[in-house]
Short mmCIF file of C-alpha atoms and ligand atoms in Angstrom, two decimals:
data_model
loop_
_atom_site.label_atom_id
_atom_site.label_comp_id
_atom_site.label_asym_id
_atom_site.label_seq_id
_atom_site.Cartn_x
_atom_site.Cartn_y
_atom_site.Cartn_z
CA MET A 1 188.66 156.80 232.03
CA ALA A 2 187.51 155.10 235.20
CA ILE A 3 186.92 157.24 238.26
CA LEU A 4 187.25 154.37 240.63
CA PRO A 5 190.87 153.50 241.22
CA THR A 6 191.66 149.86 240.79
CA ARG A 7 192.91 147.87 243.70
CA ARG A 8 196.23 147.61 241.98
CA SER A 9 196.60 151.35 241.81
CA LEU A 10 195.55 151.69 245.43
CA LEU A 11 198.28 149.43 246.61
CA ALA A 12 200.88 150.23 244.01
CA ALA A 13 203.92 152.06 245.21
CA THR A 14 206.52 154.05 243.41
CA THR A 15 210.11 154.01 244.49
CA LEU A 16 211.83 157.17 245.57
CA ALA A 17 215.02 157.30 243.56
CA GLY A 18 215.56 153.77 244.85
CA PHE A 19 215.29 154.86 248.48
CA LEU A 20 212.14 153.00 249.36
CA PRO A 21 210.78 149.65 248.22
CA ALA A 22 207.29 149.09 246.89
CA ILE A 23 204.37 147.93 248.98
CA HIS A 24 203.53 144.25 248.87
CA LEU A 25 201.65 143.24 251.98
CA ARG A 26 199.80 144.64 254.94
CA PRO A 27 202.12 145.61 257.77
CA ALA A 28 202.93 143.48 260.77
CA ARG A 29 202.60 145.84 263.71
CA SER A 30 204.64 145.62 266.84
CA ALA A 31 203.49 147.73 269.75
CA GLU A 32 206.59 147.63 271.88
CA PRO A 33 206.96 150.94 273.66
CA GLN A 34 210.10 152.84 272.79
CA ALA A 35 211.66 155.89 274.36
CA LEU A 36 210.74 159.00 272.39
CA ARG A 37 213.72 159.93 270.29
CA ILE A 38 214.87 163.48 271.05
CA PRO A 39 216.67 165.06 268.10
CA GLU A 40 220.05 166.56 268.94
CA LEU A 41 219.85 170.26 269.86
CA ILE A 42 222.17 172.62 268.02
CA ASP A 43 222.21 176.06 269.62
CA ALA A 44 223.60 178.46 267.03
CA ARG A 45 224.92 180.84 269.71
CA ARG A 46 227.05 178.12 271.24
CA GLN A 47 228.70 177.49 267.91
CA GLY A 48 229.61 180.98 266.80
CA GLN A 49 226.37 181.43 264.82
CA SER A 50 227.28 178.78 262.33
CA VAL A 51 225.33 175.57 261.86
CA ALA A 52 226.15 172.72 259.50
CA LEU A 53 223.43 170.54 258.00
CA ARG A 54 224.07 167.65 255.66
CA ALA A 55 221.18 166.14 253.72
CA GLN A 56 222.03 162.47 253.39
CA ALA A 57 220.66 158.99 252.82
CA GLY A 58 220.82 156.45 255.61
CA ARG A 59 219.24 153.43 257.22
CA THR A 60 216.81 153.58 260.09
CA ILE A 61 215.50 150.79 262.29
CA PHE A 62 212.04 151.95 263.34
CA PHE A 63 210.94 148.89 265.33
CA PRO A 64 213.15 147.20 267.95
CA GLY A 65 214.82 144.18 266.41
CA GLY A 66 213.22 145.01 263.09
CA PRO A 67 214.74 145.50 259.67
CA ALA A 68 216.43 148.69 258.51
CA SER A 69 214.57 151.07 256.20
CA ARG A 70 216.19 153.30 253.62
CA THR A 71 215.56 156.85 254.76
CA LEU A 72 216.79 160.42 254.42
CA GLY A 73 217.87 162.82 257.14
CA TYR A 74 219.95 165.84 258.05
CA ASN A 75 223.15 164.91 259.90
CA GLY A 76 221.58 161.51 260.54
CA SER A 77 219.41 158.87 258.98
CA TYR A 78 215.89 160.21 259.64
CA LEU A 79 214.71 163.77 260.36
CA GLY A 80 217.26 166.35 261.48
CA PRO A 81 218.68 168.07 264.55
CA THR A 82 216.66 170.76 266.30
CA ILE A 83 218.27 174.12 265.58
CA ARG A 84 217.87 176.84 268.18
CA VAL A 85 218.43 180.44 267.09
CA HIS A 86 218.16 183.67 269.05
CA ARG A 87 216.21 186.76 268.08
CA GLY A 88 218.53 189.54 266.95
CA ASP A 89 221.29 187.18 265.81
CA GLU A 90 222.45 186.37 262.34
CA VAL A 91 223.08 182.69 261.72
CA GLU A 92 224.93 181.09 258.86
CA VAL A 93 223.68 177.65 257.95
CA ALA A 94 225.80 175.55 255.62
CA VAL A 95 223.55 173.01 253.96
CA ALA A 96 225.51 170.30 252.17
CA ASN A 97 223.65 168.08 249.76
CA ALA A 98 224.96 164.51 249.94
CA LEU A 99 221.77 162.94 248.54
CA GLY A 100 222.86 162.37 244.98
CA VAL A 101 219.74 164.23 243.79
CA GLY A 102 218.81 167.90 244.02
CA THR A 103 217.19 169.30 247.13
CA THR A 104 216.40 172.56 248.90
CA VAL A 105 215.95 173.43 252.58
CA HIS A 106 213.07 175.73 253.40
CA TRP A 107 212.81 177.52 256.79
CA HIS A 108 209.08 177.14 257.31
CA GLY A 109 207.75 180.11 259.29
CA LEU A 110 210.99 182.09 259.31
CA LEU A 111 210.58 185.68 258.15
CA VAL A 112 213.54 186.15 255.80
CA PRO A 113 213.90 187.60 252.29
CA GLY A 114 213.09 185.36 249.30
CA PRO A 115 216.68 184.44 248.35
CA LEU A 116 217.21 182.96 251.86
CA ASP A 117 213.86 181.16 252.02
CA GLY A 118 214.95 177.78 250.67
CA GLY A 119 211.96 177.32 248.39
CA PRO A 120 212.08 175.57 245.01
CA HIS A 121 214.16 178.35 243.45
CA GLN A 122 217.08 177.90 245.88
CA MET A 123 218.10 174.54 244.48
CA ILE A 124 221.13 172.79 246.00
CA ALA A 125 222.73 170.54 243.39
CA PRO A 126 224.12 167.15 244.44
CA GLY A 127 227.50 167.71 246.08
CA ALA A 128 226.91 171.46 246.51
CA THR A 129 226.64 173.48 249.73
CA TRP A 130 224.20 176.37 250.19
CA ARG A 131 225.15 179.00 252.78
CA PRO A 132 222.33 181.39 253.62
CA ARG A 133 222.95 183.92 256.42
CA LEU A 134 219.67 184.10 258.26
CA PRO A 135 218.78 187.27 260.17
CA ILE A 136 216.55 186.27 263.10
CA ARG A 137 214.06 189.11 263.52
CA GLN A 138 210.93 187.56 264.98
CA PRO A 139 209.62 186.51 268.38
CA ALA A 140 210.21 183.10 269.95
CA ALA A 141 208.42 180.37 268.03
CA THR A 142 208.53 176.74 266.95
CA LEU A 143 209.31 176.51 263.24
CA LEU A 144 210.17 173.73 260.82
CA TYR A 145 212.73 173.19 258.15
CA HIS A 146 212.26 170.72 255.33
CA SER A 147 212.96 169.87 251.72
CA HIS A 148 211.02 171.97 249.21
CA VAL A 149 212.44 170.62 245.98
CA HIS A 150 210.23 171.26 242.95
CA GLY A 151 207.98 168.28 242.32
CA GLY A 152 209.73 166.09 244.88
CA THR A 153 208.93 167.65 248.25
CA ALA A 154 206.44 164.97 249.27
CA GLU A 155 208.85 162.09 248.64
CA GLN A 156 211.86 163.74 250.27
CA VAL A 157 209.92 164.79 253.36
CA TYR A 158 208.21 161.40 253.60
CA ALA A 159 211.64 159.76 253.57
CA GLY A 160 212.78 162.00 256.44
CA LEU A 161 213.98 165.44 255.34
CA MET A 162 212.45 167.59 258.09
CA GLY A 163 213.55 169.12 261.38
CA LEU A 164 212.60 171.74 263.95
CA LEU A 165 213.89 175.30 264.10
CA LEU A 166 213.29 177.05 267.41
CA VAL A 167 213.49 180.80 267.81
CA THR A 168 214.02 182.03 271.35
CA ASP A 169 214.20 185.51 272.85
CA GLU A 170 214.37 187.40 276.15
CA GLU A 171 210.63 187.86 276.29
CA GLU A 172 210.07 184.11 276.22
CA ARG A 173 212.81 183.40 278.76
CA ALA A 174 211.40 185.96 281.20
CA LEU A 175 208.14 184.01 281.42
CA GLY A 176 209.81 181.04 283.07
CA LEU A 177 208.09 178.51 280.81
CA PRO A 178 209.57 175.00 280.75
CA PHE A 179 212.73 175.37 278.68
CA ASP A 180 214.90 172.33 279.41
CA TYR A 181 215.10 170.82 275.92
CA GLY A 182 214.08 167.18 275.78
CA VAL A 183 213.32 167.14 279.52
CA ASP A 184 210.36 169.43 280.26
CA ASP A 185 210.39 171.21 276.89
CA ILE A 186 209.76 168.35 274.54
CA PRO A 187 209.82 168.49 270.74
CA VAL A 188 207.20 166.25 269.12
CA VAL A 189 207.22 165.97 265.33
CA LEU A 190 204.12 163.95 264.47
CA GLN A 191 203.96 161.93 261.28
CA ASP A 192 202.03 159.01 259.90
CA ARG A 193 203.89 156.51 257.79
CA GLN A 194 203.24 153.22 256.09
CA PHE A 195 205.36 150.16 256.90
CA GLU A 196 205.49 146.67 255.44
CA GLU A 197 207.05 144.10 257.76
CA GLY A 198 208.72 146.93 259.59
CA VAL A 199 210.12 148.57 256.47
CA LEU A 200 209.09 152.12 255.52
CA VAL A 201 207.30 152.14 252.18
CA LEU A 202 206.03 154.93 249.95
CA PRO A 203 202.35 154.71 249.06
CA GLY A 204 201.77 155.50 245.39
CA GLY A 205 199.08 155.72 242.79
CA MET A 206 196.01 157.89 242.52
CA PRO A 207 195.06 157.90 246.23
CA ALA A 208 198.50 159.27 247.08
CA MET A 209 198.04 162.09 244.61
CA MET A 210 194.46 162.85 245.65
CA LEU A 211 194.57 162.31 249.42
CA GLY A 212 198.25 162.72 250.05
CA ARG A 213 200.40 159.90 251.39
CA ARG A 214 199.04 158.57 254.66
CA GLY A 215 199.93 155.56 256.72
CA ASP A 216 198.66 153.44 259.57
CA THR A 217 201.63 154.00 261.87
CA ILE A 218 202.19 157.14 263.88
CA LEU A 219 205.70 158.33 264.56
CA ALA A 220 206.77 160.95 267.09
CA ASN A 221 210.25 162.19 266.16
CA GLY A 222 210.53 159.03 264.08
CA THR A 223 209.60 156.79 267.03
CA PRO A 224 206.60 154.45 266.81
CA ASP A 225 204.81 153.67 270.09
CA ALA A 226 206.77 156.47 271.73
CA VAL A 227 207.01 157.00 275.49
CA ALA A 228 208.46 160.10 277.15
CA ARG A 229 209.40 160.22 280.84
CA PRO A 230 209.46 163.87 281.85
CA PRO A 231 209.68 164.95 285.48
CA ALA A 232 206.26 165.13 287.18
CA GLY A 233 205.29 168.78 286.86
CA LEU A 234 204.49 171.22 284.12
CA VAL A 235 205.62 170.02 280.72
CA ARG A 236 205.76 171.96 277.47
CA LEU A 237 205.11 170.02 274.30
CA ARG A 238 206.13 171.58 271.01
CA LEU A 239 203.74 169.76 268.72
CA ALA A 240 204.47 169.93 265.00
CA ASN A 241 202.45 168.22 262.32
CA GLY A 242 205.15 166.83 260.05
CA ALA A 243 202.82 164.48 258.17
CA ASN A 244 202.50 164.72 254.42
CA ALA A 245 198.72 164.89 254.53
CA ARG A 246 196.89 163.83 257.65
CA LEU A 247 195.36 165.95 260.35
CA PHE A 248 195.96 165.14 263.99
CA ASP A 249 193.06 165.74 266.36
CA LEU A 250 194.88 165.52 269.65
CA SER A 251 193.57 165.05 273.15
CA PHE A 252 194.60 163.22 276.32
CA GLU A 253 193.01 159.83 276.96
CA ASP A 254 191.73 160.93 280.39
CA GLY A 255 190.19 164.08 278.92
CA ARG A 256 192.42 166.38 280.97
CA ALA A 257 192.65 170.01 279.95
CA PHE A 258 195.91 171.56 278.83
CA HIS A 259 196.94 175.08 277.88
CA TRP A 260 197.71 176.19 274.36
CA ILE A 261 200.43 178.87 274.60
CA ALA A 262 201.89 179.38 271.14
CA SER A 263 200.68 179.38 267.55
CA GLU A 264 202.87 179.17 264.44
CA GLY A 265 203.95 182.80 264.87
CA GLY A 266 204.90 182.48 268.54
CA LEU A 267 203.44 183.00 271.99
CA LEU A 268 199.80 183.96 272.41
CA GLU A 269 198.66 186.86 274.57
CA ARG A 270 197.43 184.43 277.21
CA PRO A 271 197.24 180.67 277.64
CA VAL A 272 194.08 179.13 276.20
CA PRO A 273 192.64 176.13 278.08
CA LEU A 274 191.66 173.36 275.68
CA ARG A 275 190.80 169.67 275.81
CA ALA A 276 191.54 168.95 272.17
CA ILE A 277 193.61 170.56 269.48
CA ARG A 278 193.65 170.00 265.74
CA LEU A 279 196.91 170.28 263.86
CA ALA A 280 197.06 170.27 260.06
CA PRO A 281 200.26 169.50 258.12
CA GLY A 282 202.77 172.31 258.59
CA GLU A 283 201.00 173.64 261.69
CA ARG A 284 202.63 173.79 265.14
CA ALA A 285 201.25 174.38 268.60
CA GLU A 286 203.00 174.67 271.93
CA VAL A 287 201.00 173.37 274.86
CA LEU A 288 201.56 173.10 278.60
CA VAL A 289 200.33 169.95 280.28
CA ASP A 290 200.24 169.46 284.01
CA LEU A 291 201.78 166.12 284.96
CA SER A 292 202.32 166.96 288.62
CA ASP A 293 199.94 164.20 289.74
CA GLY A 294 202.46 161.69 288.41
CA ARG A 295 199.85 159.67 286.53
CA PRO A 296 200.84 158.29 283.13
CA VAL A 297 198.66 159.54 280.30
CA ALA A 298 198.50 158.97 276.56
CA LEU A 299 198.19 161.70 273.97
CA ARG A 300 195.78 160.36 271.36
CA THR A 301 194.59 161.37 267.94
CA ALA A 302 191.07 160.87 266.60
CA PRO A 303 190.66 158.95 263.33
CA ASP A 304 191.74 160.54 260.09
CA THR A 305 188.59 161.97 258.54
CA ASN A 306 189.74 164.74 256.22
CA LEU A 307 188.82 163.00 253.01
CA PRO A 308 186.96 163.92 249.88
CA MET A 309 184.51 161.39 248.45
CA MET A 310 187.53 159.51 247.20
CA GLY A 311 188.17 158.51 250.78
CA MET A 312 185.30 156.09 250.81
CA MET A 313 186.68 154.25 247.83
CA ALA A 314 190.15 154.35 249.25
CA ARG A 315 188.89 152.84 252.47
CA MET A 316 187.37 149.96 250.53
CA GLY A 317 190.70 149.47 248.85
CA GLY A 318 192.51 149.22 252.16
CA PHE A 319 194.41 152.49 251.80
CA ALA A 320 195.28 154.39 255.00
CA PRO A 321 193.54 151.99 257.36
CA ASN A 322 193.17 154.37 260.30
CA MET A 323 190.37 156.45 258.84
CA THR A 324 187.87 154.79 261.10
CA GLY A 325 187.83 153.33 264.57
CA GLU A 326 189.06 154.61 267.84
CA GLY A 327 191.97 156.73 266.91
CA GLN A 328 195.53 156.03 267.97
CA THR A 329 198.04 156.85 270.65
CA VAL A 330 200.70 159.22 269.42
CA LEU A 331 202.78 159.58 272.60
CA ARG A 332 202.64 158.16 276.10
CA LEU A 333 203.78 160.39 278.95
CA GLU A 334 205.03 158.58 282.04
CA PRO A 335 205.99 161.23 284.58
CA ARG A 336 208.92 160.55 286.88
CA LEU A 337 208.12 161.48 290.45
CA THR A 338 211.19 163.32 291.60
CA GLY A 339 209.97 163.87 295.16
CA GLN A 340 209.54 167.63 294.98
CA ALA A 341 206.84 167.97 292.32
CA ALA A 342 205.52 171.47 292.92
CA PRO A 343 201.99 172.14 291.69
CA ALA A 344 202.17 173.54 288.19
CA ARG A 345 201.92 177.29 287.71
CA ILE A 346 200.54 178.53 284.41
CA PRO A 347 201.33 182.18 283.73
CA GLY A 348 198.17 184.26 283.42
CA ARG A 349 199.55 186.43 280.64
CA LEU A 350 202.16 185.68 278.04
CA VAL A 351 203.05 188.47 275.62
CA SER A 352 201.38 191.50 274.14
CA ARG A 353 201.31 191.75 270.39
CA GLU A 354 200.50 194.58 268.11
CA ARG A 355 197.54 193.63 265.93
CA SER A 356 197.14 194.66 262.35
CA ASP A 357 194.11 196.70 261.52
CA PRO A 358 191.93 195.27 258.72
CA SER A 359 191.23 198.79 257.52
CA GLN A 360 194.90 199.04 256.53
CA ALA A 361 194.36 196.40 253.86
CA VAL A 362 194.96 197.77 250.39
CA ARG A 363 193.36 194.94 248.46
CA ARG A 364 191.56 191.60 248.52
CA ARG A 365 192.64 188.45 246.77
CA ARG A 366 190.89 185.15 246.39
CA VAL A 367 192.97 182.03 246.96
CA ALA A 368 191.01 178.88 246.19
CA LEU A 369 192.87 175.60 246.66
CA THR A 370 191.46 173.56 243.83
CA MET A 371 191.62 169.86 243.11
CA GLY A 372 191.94 168.53 239.60
CA MET A 373 189.18 166.03 240.21
CA GLY A 374 187.11 168.57 242.12
CA MET A 375 183.34 168.76 242.11
CA GLY A 376 183.46 171.70 239.71
CA GLY A 377 185.42 169.70 237.21
CA MET A 378 183.25 166.63 237.68
CA MET A 379 180.02 168.47 237.10
CA GLN A 380 181.35 169.88 233.88
CA GLY A 381 182.38 166.38 232.87
CA GLU A 382 185.97 167.53 232.77
CA MET A 383 187.43 165.02 235.02
CA GLY A 384 188.51 161.90 233.17
CA GLY A 385 190.24 162.26 229.85
CA GLY A 386 189.44 165.95 229.74
CA MET A 387 191.37 167.46 232.54
CA MET A 388 193.89 164.73 232.97
CA GLY A 389 194.62 164.38 229.31
CA ARG A 390 194.98 168.09 228.80
CA ARG A 391 197.45 168.42 231.60
CA GLY A 392 199.46 165.43 230.60
CA ILE A 393 198.97 163.30 233.69
CA GLY A 394 199.70 159.72 232.97
CA GLY A 395 196.87 158.32 235.05
CA PRO A 396 197.04 156.40 238.30
CA GLY A 397 200.61 155.83 239.34
CA GLY A 398 201.86 157.84 236.38
CA ALA A 399 204.04 160.93 236.41
CA MET A 400 202.76 163.66 238.67
CA GLY A 401 202.41 167.17 237.34
CA GLY A 402 199.91 169.98 237.43
CA MET A 403 196.80 168.14 238.47
CA HIS A 404 195.75 170.47 241.28
CA GLY A 405 195.89 174.25 241.35
CA ILE A 406 195.37 177.62 242.98
CA ASN A 407 192.25 179.25 241.54
CA GLY A 408 192.26 176.39 239.03
CA ARG A 409 195.76 177.04 237.70
CA PRO A 410 198.52 174.53 238.34
CA PHE A 411 201.89 175.86 239.55
CA GLU A 412 204.52 176.88 237.06
CA MET A 413 208.10 177.67 238.08
CA GLY A 414 208.38 180.36 235.41
CA ARG A 415 205.13 182.22 236.13
CA ILE A 416 204.77 184.90 238.84
CA ASP A 417 201.17 184.81 240.04
CA ALA A 418 201.06 188.00 242.10
CA ARG A 419 203.12 191.15 242.67
CA ILE A 420 202.79 192.71 246.09
CA ARG A 421 204.21 195.95 247.49
CA LEU A 422 206.64 195.55 250.38
CA GLY A 423 204.99 196.75 253.58
CA ASP A 424 201.44 196.29 252.28
CA VAL A 425 198.65 194.60 254.19
CA GLU A 426 196.12 192.59 252.19
CA ILE A 427 193.06 190.53 252.90
CA TRP A 428 193.15 187.10 251.34
CA GLU A 429 189.99 185.10 251.08
CA ALA A 430 191.09 181.48 251.15
CA SER A 431 188.99 178.40 250.55
CA GLY A 432 189.59 174.72 249.91
CA GLU A 433 187.84 172.45 247.46
CA MET A 434 186.56 168.94 248.29
CA MET A 435 188.35 168.66 251.63
CA ALA A 436 190.08 170.90 254.16
CA HIS A 437 193.50 172.02 252.91
CA PRO A 438 196.31 173.56 255.00
CA LEU A 439 197.24 176.80 253.25
CA HIS A 440 200.81 177.90 253.94
CA ILE A 441 202.27 181.24 252.88
CA HIS A 442 206.01 181.89 252.80
CA GLY A 443 207.63 185.05 254.11
CA VAL A 444 204.64 186.32 256.10
CA HIS A 445 202.70 186.10 259.30
CA PHE A 446 198.96 186.49 259.03
CA GLU A 447 195.91 186.65 261.26
CA VAL A 448 192.64 184.86 260.66
CA LEU A 449 189.88 187.47 260.61
CA GLY A 450 186.89 185.21 260.18
CA ARG A 451 185.42 182.08 258.68
CA ASP A 452 182.33 181.57 256.56
CA GLY A 453 181.31 185.17 257.05
CA GLY A 454 181.42 184.84 260.84
CA PRO A 455 184.07 185.43 263.47
CA ALA A 456 187.22 183.34 263.68
CA ASP A 457 187.44 180.22 265.82
CA PRO A 458 189.28 180.49 269.20
CA ARG A 459 191.97 178.26 267.69
CA ASP A 460 192.49 180.85 264.92
CA GLN A 461 193.99 183.43 267.26
CA GLY A 462 197.62 184.41 267.14
CA LEU A 463 199.97 184.93 264.25
CA ARG A 464 200.15 182.10 261.79
CA ASP A 465 201.90 180.95 258.64
CA THR A 466 199.68 177.93 257.99
CA VAL A 467 195.92 177.57 258.40
CA LEU A 468 193.46 174.84 257.57
CA VAL A 469 190.79 176.11 255.19
CA ARG A 470 187.61 174.66 253.74
CA GLY A 471 184.90 177.33 253.54
CA PRO A 472 185.82 180.98 252.87
CA THR A 473 188.39 182.11 255.42
CA GLU A 474 189.59 185.71 255.63
CA LEU A 475 193.27 186.28 256.34
CA LEU A 476 194.95 189.57 257.11
CA VAL A 477 198.42 189.27 255.62
CA ARG A 478 201.30 191.67 256.18
CA PHE A 479 204.20 191.58 253.72
CA THR A 480 207.38 192.55 255.50
CA GLN A 481 209.97 190.54 253.57
CA PRO A 482 211.16 191.27 250.05
CA ALA A 483 211.13 188.57 247.38
CA PRO A 484 212.48 189.39 243.92
CA ASP A 485 211.49 187.74 240.64
CA HIS A 486 214.32 185.22 240.77
CA ALA A 487 213.40 184.21 244.35
CA PRO A 488 209.64 184.57 244.80
CA PHE A 489 207.70 183.33 247.81
CA MET A 490 205.37 180.33 247.60
CA LEU A 491 201.83 179.93 248.76
CA HIS A 492 200.57 176.39 248.70
CA CYS A 493 198.67 173.55 250.22
CA HIS A 494 200.80 171.77 252.83
CA VAL A 495 199.38 168.41 251.80
CA LEU A 496 202.70 167.83 250.11
CA GLU A 497 201.30 165.71 247.28
CA HIS A 498 198.87 168.53 246.48
CA GLU A 499 201.75 171.00 246.48
CA ASP A 500 203.91 168.82 244.23
CA ASN A 501 200.99 168.36 241.87
CA GLY A 502 200.25 172.00 241.25
CA MET A 503 198.41 173.37 244.32
CA MET A 504 200.99 176.14 244.67
CA ALA A 505 201.50 179.65 243.36
CA GLN A 506 204.27 182.22 243.76
CA PHE A 507 204.45 185.93 244.41
CA VAL A 508 207.10 188.62 244.48
CA VAL A 509 207.26 191.35 247.12
CA ALA A 510 209.02 194.57 246.23
CU1 C2O B 601 206.53 173.95 254.93
CU2 C2O B 601 206.37 175.88 251.40
O1 C2O B 601 206.48 174.78 253.10
CU1 CU B 602 207.13 177.86 254.42
CU1 CU B 603 195.44 170.38 249.54
#
């Protein structure tokens, strides 16, 4: 069995239940600036705590004057509305599945019991409606919702099934942070996608399974070459990495500093001045950027470098062309001078949070995110026919299954991998094989205690639900939500192709 993927397999594409066509040619890029699309805001309180979502197929024109692509969305053709919920409320969401295939909707980062979580066990059959009542019991934060259907998450999310879920509370409002949705409080879902002649296509084959699907075009809320025109002043960006696999290493083209104010779990204790911020798939960061000088500025990402040795071969094959070079613009900000631009005021303190004490931890667990073609496997000569044959993978472009794993074991829907006591605190030692992997854990917030035996990075502070790991990373995890055997929580790599191909495990909390 050849290690090197053939050119055919590099460029081959599979079709998503007929939604997306196969790849034929290299894309023709237009670089016409377009206004950043702002997803509709649904505030649950303004609608009697009831929100309706409909997962549906549609057609989306990504480039002005270009062709329509077949896409998926919630209440629209690509992505979904932004849902705002208030701490202390209880919100019923009715999720109707009009896709014609099964789906689920997972509330990524929301602390709710297992049966409400929307993971692979809460399947919504075609034509059915799922009605979880979500108790909102956590501080203000920027969360996601997205498809989490077993084995098909990567394709459904790639095609558009993702949206933002914002939690707000009194504590956040009292700080006077920018809060005018779409004006000075701007949602930015970042994704990379591959297009052919303006049509969204689904990369397939072995590189997709190994590296995750990546593309040469960056979308912000589904908009390529996006431009936002906020008022000159202090602007809050809610950055969410909604890509299937790629990291975004974000900075402003003029090198200006900005303030990081919220991690995945919500506001930090104080704003952290940064000049660059890395966001892995599933991660979010809220930042404040001072645009009071009125000068336009581009938010850029560095090239995509999170690749195992496969990446070199993939590059030769023309896969994911933005791995090298200068990086790309993800969003241009063109401030509107409104005449009374007051100099921006950044609050000195944000919130105080109770920290967990590592000495409360009752046990340690090792969580290694392992790749089927990992170095371990290669050195034991297990890679080719061995591992792949044994696990029934059809080879490049073939059916995906349990190629990757957690601690070497591919995910199985019927197997509970850990049983945890409700209320316990544990230390998890996470690591990633061959490349950095974004580990996401359902139903919890955790803190990063340290990396590689040393202290945590400044970017590790705050409560999180997703963290990028490579070397050994210690997490302090508190289990506050119950999850029974029939509705366990997932822990997985948020490279969605890794998740779909076995890099996931499940645990019950009782
Ligand atoms: Cu955002 Cu288990 O996923
Ligand atoms: Cu999640
Ligand atoms: Cu991974």
